[in-house]
């Protein structure tokens, strides 16, 4: 981990480079980028309470600008053009590191783990042994327990067109067995922001990592997302109980407000008289994505008539949690001083199903020594007429 005293001088300097020597020269002389290349700019965003320097990076391909931070290997901002070319930030977030440190509720833009989403009672059995993760969501564990991967300063380094973050989670971290080494790479090329995850462990463990960005395609300060249209490539979902823990069943979406096989406005059926919708207080469920898992295939598409922005999410993961920002309640003040109220953003968390360690019929989240976990999710930005 990179350490520096508060205000350490050598950390303040900015480093700019492109993917190739030609790109560097071009960037120095001109500014506009060679097609398919991104510039990466690094600076120190701030320091955590123990004095650890937390870098932030800007990745720009000349059209799209992403900022990613080592605190939680987090997507902090994402500026894309609308149909008229006007730029806006389309992810919810804060200006300062301190604002993120203070927020233990929303997980804005972070990499969540070691187990993203819920584990019932924080308990599971693995190879005949029971493990207990500290509970932090009623009686259940959410997003890896109290101090998940979203609350760590990850190591970071620039790579062509992006940044690689690395976290070594020690044996016993939040109760999980085995030392886990996890890499998350953010790269920007051809209007696609790609997230590649890879991991190994020295003892058998469970792993479920995802990104927790909240999107508002009309801009993060433009009210709610209820009018934006969503399509999810799934025929089934995993119904939940009152604690949002899957019952273990897979049910068809047909005939329910969870049917997004054709594009529908997020808000069109959000108040329907449906048992699951009441339990979720809006959308907060896992969809069983059409196969084959392990291959990068389109999982969801969102369009916004107002701005003309379109987001296409593809993933190798078997599931996706669509969460309609139900718990945002105006108490989170984001950048530009905007209060993020209910449904100010939506999350599309590509993932394994919640509570998989307790459901033998769900795709396995077990990672054994000698295996390497790989997962990819891509976010592609375009516009509609
Ligand atoms: C996930 C969960 C939600 C909520 C958010 C964070 O999406 O499924 O219930 O906890 O994270 O607020």
CSV table of C-alpha atoms and ligand atoms in Angstrom, one decimal:
chain,number,residue,atom,x,y,z
A,1,UNK,CA,0.0,0.0,0.0
A,2,UNK,CA,1.3,3.4,-0.9
A,3,UNK,CA,1.9,5.5,2.2
A,4,UNK,CA,2.7,9.2,2.5
A,5,UNK,CA,2.5,11.7,5.2
A,6,UNK,CA,-0.4,14.1,5.0
A,7,UNK,CA,0.4,16.7,2.4
A,8,UNK,CA,3.4,14.6,1.1
A,9,UNK,CA,4.8,16.6,-1.8
A,10,UNK,CA,5.7,13.8,-4.2
A,11,UNK,CA,2.2,12.5,-4.2
A,12,UNK,CA,0.7,15.8,-5.4
A,13,UNK,CA,2.2,15.7,-8.9
A,14,UNK,CA,0.1,14.7,-11.8
A,15,UNK,CA,1.3,12.1,-14.3
A,16,UNK,CA,-0.2,12.1,-17.8
A,17,UNK,CA,0.4,9.4,-20.3
A,18,UNK,CA,-1.3,7.6,-23.1
A,19,UNK,CA,-1.1,3.9,-24.0
A,20,UNK,CA,1.8,4.2,-26.5
A,21,UNK,CA,4.8,6.4,-27.1
A,22,UNK,CA,3.0,7.9,-30.1
A,23,UNK,CA,0.0,8.6,-27.8
A,24,UNK,CA,2.3,10.4,-25.3
A,25,UNK,CA,3.8,12.6,-28.0
A,26,UNK,CA,0.3,13.3,-29.4
A,27,UNK,CA,-1.1,14.1,-26.0
A,28,UNK,CA,1.8,16.5,-25.2
A,29,UNK,CA,1.5,18.3,-28.5
A,30,UNK,CA,-2.2,18.4,-29.2
A,31,UNK,CA,-4.9,17.3,-26.7
A,32,UNK,CA,-7.4,15.4,-28.8
A,33,UNK,CA,-6.7,11.7,-28.6
A,34,UNK,CA,-5.8,9.1,-31.2
A,35,UNK,CA,-8.8,6.9,-31.9
A,36,UNK,CA,-9.2,4.1,-29.4
A,37,UNK,CA,-6.8,5.4,-26.8
A,38,UNK,CA,-7.4,6.9,-23.5
A,39,UNK,CA,-5.3,9.3,-21.4
A,40,UNK,CA,-4.9,8.4,-17.7
A,41,UNK,CA,-4.2,11.2,-15.2
A,42,UNK,CA,-3.3,10.4,-11.6
A,43,UNK,CA,-3.5,12.6,-8.5
A,44,UNK,CA,-3.9,12.2,-4.8
A,45,UNK,CA,-7.5,12.8,-3.8
A,46,UNK,CA,-6.9,12.7,0.0
A,47,UNK,CA,-5.7,10.7,3.0
A,48,UNK,CA,-7.6,8.2,5.1
A,49,UNK,CA,-7.6,8.6,8.9
A,50,UNK,CA,-4.4,6.5,9.2
A,51,UNK,CA,-2.5,8.8,6.7
A,52,UNK,CA,-2.8,6.5,3.7
A,53,UNK,CA,-2.7,8.4,0.5
A,54,UNK,CA,-5.8,7.6,-1.7
A,55,UNK,CA,-5.2,8.3,-5.4
A,56,UNK,CA,-7.8,9.1,-7.9
A,57,UNK,CA,-7.5,8.7,-11.7
A,58,UNK,CA,-9.1,10.3,-14.6
A,59,UNK,CA,-9.5,8.2,-17.7
A,60,UNK,CA,-10.5,10.1,-20.9
A,61,UNK,CA,-10.9,8.9,-24.5
A,62,UNK,CA,-11.7,12.5,-25.7
A,63,UNK,CA,-15.4,11.8,-25.5
A,64,UNK,CA,-16.1,10.0,-22.2
A,65,UNK,CA,-14.4,10.9,-18.9
A,66,UNK,CA,-14.4,8.4,-16.0
A,67,UNK,CA,-12.9,9.1,-12.6
A,68,UNK,CA,-12.0,6.1,-10.5
A,69,UNK,CA,-10.6,6.1,-7.0
A,70,UNK,CA,-8.5,3.8,-4.9
A,71,UNK,CA,-10.9,4.2,-1.9
A,72,UNK,CA,-13.2,1.2,-2.7
A,73,UNK,CA,-11.8,0.8,-6.3
A,74,UNK,CA,-14.7,3.1,-7.0
A,75,UNK,CA,-16.3,4.7,-10.0
A,76,UNK,CA,-16.6,8.3,-8.8
A,77,UNK,CA,-17.8,10.1,-11.9
A,78,UNK,CA,-18.6,9.3,-15.5
A,79,UNK,CA,-19.2,12.1,-17.9
A,80,UNK,CA,-20.8,11.2,-21.3
A,81,UNK,CA,-22.3,13.2,-24.1
A,82,UNK,CA,-26.1,13.4,-24.7
A,83,UNK,CA,-27.6,13.4,-28.2
A,84,UNK,CA,-26.6,17.0,-28.7
A,85,UNK,CA,-23.1,16.4,-27.4
A,86,UNK,CA,-23.7,18.1,-24.0
A,87,UNK,CA,-21.7,16.4,-21.2
A,88,UNK,CA,-23.2,15.4,-17.9
A,89,UNK,CA,-22.1,13.2,-15.0
A,90,UNK,CA,-24.4,10.1,-15.2
A,91,UNK,CA,-23.4,8.4,-11.9
A,92,UNK,CA,-24.3,9.6,-8.4
A,93,UNK,CA,-21.4,10.6,-6.2
A,94,UNK,CA,-19.5,13.1,-4.1
A,95,UNK,CA,-16.7,15.6,-4.7
A,96,UNK,CA,-14.5,14.6,-1.8
A,97,UNK,CA,-13.0,11.5,-0.4
A,98,UNK,CA,-14.3,12.5,3.1
A,99,UNK,CA,-17.9,12.4,1.8
A,100,UNK,CA,-17.4,8.8,0.7
A,101,UNK,CA,-15.7,7.9,4.0
A,102,UNK,CA,-18.7,9.3,5.9
A,103,UNK,CA,-21.3,7.4,3.8
A,104,UNK,CA,-21.6,3.8,5.0
A,105,UNK,CA,-25.0,3.3,3.4
A,106,UNK,CA,-25.1,3.8,-0.3
A,107,UNK,CA,-21.9,2.1,-1.7
A,108,UNK,CA,-21.9,4.8,-4.5
A,109,UNK,CA,-19.7,3.4,-7.3
A,110,UNK,CA,-17.8,1.0,-5.2
A,111,UNK,CA,-16.4,-2.4,-5.7
A,112,UNK,CA,-18.4,-4.5,-3.2
A,113,UNK,CA,-17.0,-7.7,-1.7
A,114,UNK,CA,-15.8,-10.2,-0.5
A,115,UNK,CA,-19.5,-11.2,-0.9
A,116,UNK,CA,-21.6,-8.6,-2.7
A,117,UNK,CA,-25.3,-8.6,-1.7
A,118,UNK,CA,-26.8,-10.6,1.2
A,119,UNK,CA,-25.8,-13.7,3.2
A,120,UNK,CA,-28.6,-15.0,5.4
A,121,UNK,CA,-27.8,-14.4,9.1
A,122,UNK,CA,-24.2,-13.8,7.9
A,123,UNK,CA,-23.7,-17.6,8.1
A,124,UNK,CA,-22.6,-20.3,5.7
A,125,UNK,CA,-21.0,-23.8,5.7
A,126,UNK,CA,-18.0,-24.5,3.5
A,127,UNK,CA,-16.3,-27.9,3.5
A,128,UNK,CA,-18.0,-28.9,6.7
A,129,UNK,CA,-17.1,-25.7,8.6
A,130,UNK,CA,-19.4,-22.9,9.6
A,131,UNK,CA,-18.4,-19.3,9.0
A,132,UNK,CA,-19.9,-16.1,10.5
A,133,UNK,CA,-19.8,-12.8,8.8
A,134,UNK,CA,-20.7,-9.8,11.0
A,135,UNK,CA,-24.3,-8.8,10.2
A,136,UNK,CA,-24.9,-5.2,9.1
A,137,UNK,CA,-28.3,-5.3,7.4
A,138,UNK,CA,-30.9,-6.3,10.0
A,139,UNK,CA,-30.0,-9.9,10.8
A,140,UNK,CA,-28.2,-10.5,7.6
A,141,UNK,CA,-24.7,-9.6,6.2
A,142,UNK,CA,-24.7,-7.2,3.2
A,143,UNK,CA,-21.9,-6.4,0.8
A,144,UNK,CA,-19.2,-8.2,2.8
A,145,UNK,CA,-20.0,-7.0,6.3
A,146,UNK,CA,-19.2,-3.8,8.1
A,147,UNK,CA,-15.8,-3.1,6.6
A,148,UNK,CA,-16.2,-4.5,3.1
A,149,UNK,CA,-13.9,-3.9,0.0
A,150,UNK,CA,-15.7,-0.6,-0.5
A,151,UNK,CA,-14.0,0.8,2.6
A,152,UNK,CA,-10.4,-0.1,1.8
A,153,UNK,CA,-7.7,1.9,0.0
A,154,UNK,CA,-6.7,-0.5,-2.8
A,155,UNK,CA,-3.2,-0.5,-4.4
A,156,UNK,CA,-3.4,1.0,-7.9
A,157,UNK,CA,-1.4,1.4,-11.1
A,158,UNK,CA,-1.9,2.8,-14.5
A,159,UNK,CA,-2.4,0.3,-17.3
A,160,UNK,CA,-3.0,0.9,-21.1
A,161,UNK,CA,-6.3,2.9,-21.3
A,162,UNK,CA,-7.1,2.6,-17.6
A,163,UNK,CA,-6.3,1.6,-14.1
A,164,UNK,CA,-5.8,-1.7,-12.2
A,165,UNK,CA,-6.7,-1.8,-8.5
A,166,UNK,CA,-5.4,-4.6,-6.3
A,167,UNK,CA,-6.6,-5.7,-2.8
A,168,UNK,CA,-5.2,-8.4,-0.6
A,169,UNK,CA,-7.9,-9.4,1.8
A,170,UNK,CA,-6.3,-11.3,4.7
A,171,UNK,CA,-7.4,-14.7,6.0
A,172,UNK,CA,-10.3,-14.1,8.4
A,173,UNK,CA,-11.2,-10.6,6.9
A,174,UNK,CA,-14.8,-10.0,8.0
A,175,UNK,CA,-14.9,-13.7,8.9
A,176,UNK,CA,-14.2,-15.0,5.4
A,177,UNK,CA,-11.6,-17.8,5.1
A,178,UNK,CA,-8.4,-17.6,3.1
A,179,UNK,CA,-6.2,-14.7,1.9
A,180,UNK,CA,-7.8,-13.4,-1.3
A,181,UNK,CA,-6.0,-11.4,-3.9
A,182,UNK,CA,-8.4,-9.5,-6.1
A,183,UNK,CA,-7.6,-7.3,-9.1
A,184,UNK,CA,-10.2,-4.9,-10.7
A,185,UNK,CA,-9.3,-3.3,-14.0
A,186,UNK,CA,-11.2,-0.3,-15.4
A,187,UNK,CA,-10.4,0.4,-19.0
A,188,UNK,CA,-12.0,2.8,-21.4
A,189,UNK,CA,-11.9,2.2,-25.2
A,190,UNK,CA,-14.4,2.6,-28.0
A,191,UNK,CA,-17.2,4.1,-25.9
A,192,UNK,CA,-17.0,1.1,-23.5
A,193,UNK,CA,-15.9,1.2,-19.9
A,194,UNK,CA,-14.9,-2.3,-19.2
A,195,UNK,CA,-14.5,-3.8,-15.7
A,196,UNK,CA,-12.4,-7.0,-15.5
A,197,UNK,CA,-12.1,-8.8,-12.2
A,198,UNK,CA,-9.6,-11.6,-11.4
A,199,UNK,CA,-8.9,-13.3,-8.1
A,200,UNK,CA,-7.1,-16.2,-6.4
A,201,UNK,CA,-7.2,-17.5,-2.8
A,202,UNK,CA,-4.8,-19.6,-0.6
A,203,UNK,CA,-7.7,-21.4,1.1
A,204,UNK,CA,-11.2,-22.3,-0.1
A,205,UNK,CA,-13.5,-19.3,0.2
A,206,UNK,CA,-16.5,-17.6,-1.4
A,207,UNK,CA,-16.4,-14.6,-3.6
A,208,UNK,CA,-19.1,-12.4,-5.2
A,209,UNK,CA,-17.8,-9.0,-6.5
A,210,UNK,CA,-19.7,-6.3,-8.3
A,211,UNK,CA,-19.7,-2.6,-9.0
A,212,UNK,CA,-22.3,-0.5,-7.1
A,213,UNK,CA,-22.6,2.5,-9.4
A,214,UNK,CA,-26.0,4.4,-9.4
A,215,UNK,CA,-26.8,5.7,-12.9
A,216,UNK,CA,-29.1,8.6,-13.9
A,217,UNK,CA,-28.7,8.8,-17.7
A,218,UNK,CA,-30.2,12.3,-17.7
A,219,UNK,CA,-27.5,13.6,-15.3
A,220,UNK,CA,-27.0,13.0,-11.6
A,221,UNK,CA,-28.7,16.2,-10.6
A,222,UNK,CA,-31.8,15.7,-12.8
A,223,UNK,CA,-34.3,14.2,-10.4
A,224,UNK,CA,-35.5,10.6,-10.6
A,225,UNK,CA,-34.9,7.8,-13.1
A,226,UNK,CA,-38.6,6.6,-13.2
A,227,UNK,CA,-39.1,7.6,-16.8
A,228,UNK,CA,-35.9,5.8,-18.1
A,229,UNK,CA,-36.6,2.6,-20.0
A,230,UNK,CA,-35.0,-0.6,-18.9
A,231,UNK,CA,-34.7,-4.0,-20.6
A,232,UNK,CA,-33.3,-7.0,-18.7
A,233,UNK,CA,-32.3,-10.1,-20.6
A,234,UNK,CA,-33.9,-12.6,-18.2
A,235,UNK,CA,-36.9,-14.9,-18.0
A,236,UNK,CA,-36.6,-15.6,-14.3
A,237,UNK,CA,-35.7,-14.0,-11.0
A,238,UNK,CA,-34.9,-15.2,-7.5
A,239,UNK,CA,-37.9,-14.3,-5.2
A,240,UNK,CA,-37.0,-13.1,-1.7
A,241,UNK,CA,-38.4,-13.1,1.8
A,242,UNK,CA,-38.8,-10.0,4.0
A,243,UNK,CA,-35.1,-9.7,4.7
A,244,UNK,CA,-34.5,-9.7,0.9
A,245,UNK,CA,-32.9,-13.2,1.1
A,246,UNK,CA,-33.8,-15.5,-1.8
A,247,UNK,CA,-36.2,-18.4,-1.0
A,248,UNK,CA,-34.1,-20.6,-3.3
A,249,UNK,CA,-36.8,-20.7,-6.0
A,250,UNK,CA,-36.4,-19.4,-9.6
A,251,UNK,CA,-39.7,-17.9,-10.8
A,252,UNK,CA,-40.7,-16.6,-14.2
A,253,UNK,CA,-40.9,-12.8,-14.6
A,254,UNK,CA,-43.9,-13.2,-17.0
A,255,UNK,CA,-47.0,-11.5,-15.6
A,256,UNK,CA,-45.1,-9.6,-12.9
A,257,UNK,CA,-43.7,-6.1,-12.6
A,258,UNK,CA,-40.3,-7.7,-12.9
A,259,UNK,CA,-40.9,-8.5,-16.5
A,260,UNK,CA,-38.4,-6.3,-18.4
A,261,UNK,CA,-38.0,-8.6,-21.4
A,262,UNK,CA,-39.3,-5.7,-23.4
A,263,UNK,CA,-38.2,-2.1,-22.5
A,264,UNK,CA,-40.4,-0.6,-19.9
A,265,UNK,CA,-40.2,2.6,-17.9
A,266,UNK,CA,-38.6,1.9,-14.5
A,267,UNK,CA,-41.5,3.7,-12.7
A,268,UNK,CA,-44.4,2.2,-14.8
A,269,UNK,CA,-45.1,-0.7,-12.3
A,270,UNK,CA,-43.0,0.3,-9.3
A,271,UNK,CA,-46.1,0.8,-7.1
A,272,UNK,CA,-48.0,-2.2,-8.4
A,273,UNK,CA,-49.8,-4.3,-5.8
A,274,UNK,CA,-47.3,-7.2,-5.9
A,275,UNK,CA,-45.9,-9.0,-2.8
A,276,UNK,CA,-42.3,-8.9,-4.1
A,277,UNK,CA,-42.4,-5.2,-4.9
A,278,UNK,CA,-43.7,-4.5,-1.4
A,279,UNK,CA,-40.9,-6.5,0.2
A,280,UNK,CA,-38.3,-4.7,-2.0
A,281,UNK,CA,-39.8,-1.2,-1.4
A,282,UNK,CA,-39.4,-0.9,-5.2
A,283,UNK,CA,-37.0,-2.9,-7.3
A,284,UNK,CA,-34.3,-4.7,-5.3
A,285,UNK,CA,-34.1,-8.2,-6.8
A,286,UNK,CA,-31.7,-10.5,-8.6
A,287,UNK,CA,-32.6,-11.5,-12.2
A,288,UNK,CA,-31.4,-14.8,-13.6
A,289,UNK,CA,-29.7,-13.7,-16.8
A,290,UNK,CA,-30.2,-15.7,-20.0
A,291,UNK,CA,-27.1,-17.8,-20.6
A,292,UNK,CA,-24.5,-18.8,-21.2
A,293,UNK,CA,-22.9,-17.4,-18.0
A,294,UNK,CA,-19.1,-17.2,-18.4
A,295,UNK,CA,-19.6,-15.5,-21.8
A,296,UNK,CA,-19.8,-11.8,-22.2
A,297,UNK,CA,-23.4,-11.2,-23.3
A,298,UNK,CA,-25.9,-8.3,-23.1
A,299,UNK,CA,-27.6,-8.3,-19.7
A,300,UNK,CA,-29.5,-5.0,-19.7
A,301,UNK,CA,-30.2,-1.9,-21.8
A,302,UNK,CA,-31.4,1.5,-20.5
A,303,UNK,CA,-32.5,4.4,-22.6
A,304,UNK,CA,-33.4,8.0,-21.6
A,305,UNK,CA,-35.7,9.8,-24.0
A,306,UNK,CA,-34.9,13.2,-22.5
A,307,UNK,CA,-31.1,13.2,-23.0
A,308,UNK,CA,-31.0,10.5,-25.7
A,309,UNK,CA,-28.4,8.6,-23.7
A,310,UNK,CA,-28.3,4.8,-23.9
A,311,UNK,CA,-26.4,2.4,-21.6
A,312,UNK,CA,-25.8,-1.2,-22.6
A,313,UNK,CA,-24.5,-3.6,-19.9
A,314,UNK,CA,-22.9,-6.8,-20.8
A,315,UNK,CA,-21.5,-9.4,-18.4
A,316,UNK,CA,-20.1,-12.9,-17.9
A,317,UNK,CA,-22.0,-13.1,-14.5
A,318,UNK,CA,-25.1,-15.3,-14.1
A,319,UNK,CA,-27.2,-12.7,-12.4
A,320,UNK,CA,-27.9,-9.0,-12.1
A,321,UNK,CA,-29.4,-7.0,-9.1
A,322,UNK,CA,-31.5,-4.2,-10.4
A,323,UNK,CA,-32.0,-1.8,-7.5
A,324,UNK,CA,-34.1,1.3,-8.0
A,325,UNK,CA,-32.4,3.5,-5.3
A,326,UNK,CA,-35.2,2.8,-2.9
A,327,UNK,CA,-33.3,3.7,0.2
A,328,UNK,CA,-32.1,7.1,-1.1
A,329,UNK,CA,-34.0,9.5,1.1
A,330,UNK,CA,-32.6,13.0,0.5
A,331,UNK,CA,-30.1,12.6,3.4
A,332,UNK,CA,-27.2,12.1,0.9
A,333,UNK,CA,-26.0,15.4,-0.5
A,334,UNK,CA,-24.0,14.7,-3.6
A,335,UNK,CA,-21.8,16.8,-5.9
A,336,UNK,CA,-23.3,20.2,-6.8
A,337,UNK,CA,-25.0,20.1,-3.4
A,338,UNK,CA,-27.8,17.9,-4.9
A,339,UNK,CA,-29.9,15.9,-2.4
A,340,UNK,CA,-30.3,12.4,-3.8
A,341,UNK,CA,-33.9,11.5,-3.1
A,342,UNK,CA,-35.7,8.2,-3.7
A,343,UNK,CA,-35.1,6.7,-7.2
A,344,UNK,CA,-32.5,9.4,-8.0
A,345,UNK,CA,-30.4,6.6,-9.5
A,346,UNK,CA,-30.6,2.9,-10.5
A,347,UNK,CA,-28.0,0.2,-10.0
A,348,UNK,CA,-27.4,-2.8,-12.3
A,349,UNK,CA,-25.1,-5.0,-10.1
A,350,UNK,CA,-23.8,-7.8,-12.3
A,351,UNK,CA,-23.2,-10.7,-9.9
A,352,UNK,CA,-23.8,-14.2,-8.6
A,353,UNK,CA,-27.2,-14.7,-6.9
A,354,UNK,CA,-27.6,-13.4,-3.3
A,355,UNK,CA,-26.9,-15.9,-0.5
A,356,UNK,CA,-25.5,-18.4,-3.0
A,357,UNK,CA,-23.3,-20.1,-0.2
A,358,UNK,CA,-26.6,-21.3,1.3
A,359,UNK,CA,-28.3,-22.5,-1.9
A,360,UNK,CA,-26.7,-25.5,-3.6
A,361,UNK,CA,-29.0,-25.0,-6.6
A,362,UNK,CA,-27.5,-21.6,-7.4
A,363,UNK,CA,-24.3,-21.2,-9.5
A,364,UNK,CA,-21.4,-21.7,-7.1
A,365,UNK,CA,-19.5,-18.8,-5.6
A,366,UNK,CA,-16.8,-21.1,-4.1
A,367,UNK,CA,-13.2,-20.3,-5.1
A,368,UNK,CA,-10.5,-22.9,-4.3
A,369,UNK,CA,-6.7,-22.6,-4.2
A,370,UNK,CA,-5.2,-23.1,-7.6
A,371,UNK,CA,-8.3,-21.7,-9.4
A,372,UNK,CA,-8.4,-18.2,-10.8
A,373,UNK,CA,-11.7,-16.4,-10.8
A,374,UNK,CA,-12.5,-14.2,-13.8
A,375,UNK,CA,-15.4,-11.9,-14.4
A,376,UNK,CA,-16.1,-9.1,-16.9
A,377,UNK,CA,-18.7,-6.5,-17.1
A,378,UNK,CA,-18.8,-3.8,-19.8
A,379,UNK,CA,-20.8,-0.5,-19.9
A,380,UNK,CA,-21.3,0.8,-23.4
A,381,UNK,CA,-22.5,4.4,-24.0
A,382,UNK,CA,-24.3,5.6,-27.1
A,383,UNK,CA,-27.2,7.8,-28.0
A,384,UNK,CA,-30.7,7.4,-29.5
A,385,UNK,CA,-32.4,9.8,-31.8
B,1,LIG,C1,-27.9,-3.3,-2.7
B,1,LIG,C2,-29.0,-3.9,-2.0
B,1,LIG,C3,-30.0,-2.9,-1.5
B,1,LIG,C4,-29.3,-1.8,-0.8
B,1,LIG,C5,-28.1,-1.2,-1.6
B,1,LIG,C6,-27.3,-0.2,-0.8
B,1,LIG,O1,-28.3,-2.9,-4.0
B,1,LIG,O2,-29.6,-4.9,-2.6
B,1,LIG,O3,-31.0,-3.4,-0.7
B,1,LIG,O4,-28.8,-2.3,0.4
B,1,LIG,O5,-27.3,-2.2,-2.0
B,1,LIG,O6,-28.1,0.8,-0.2
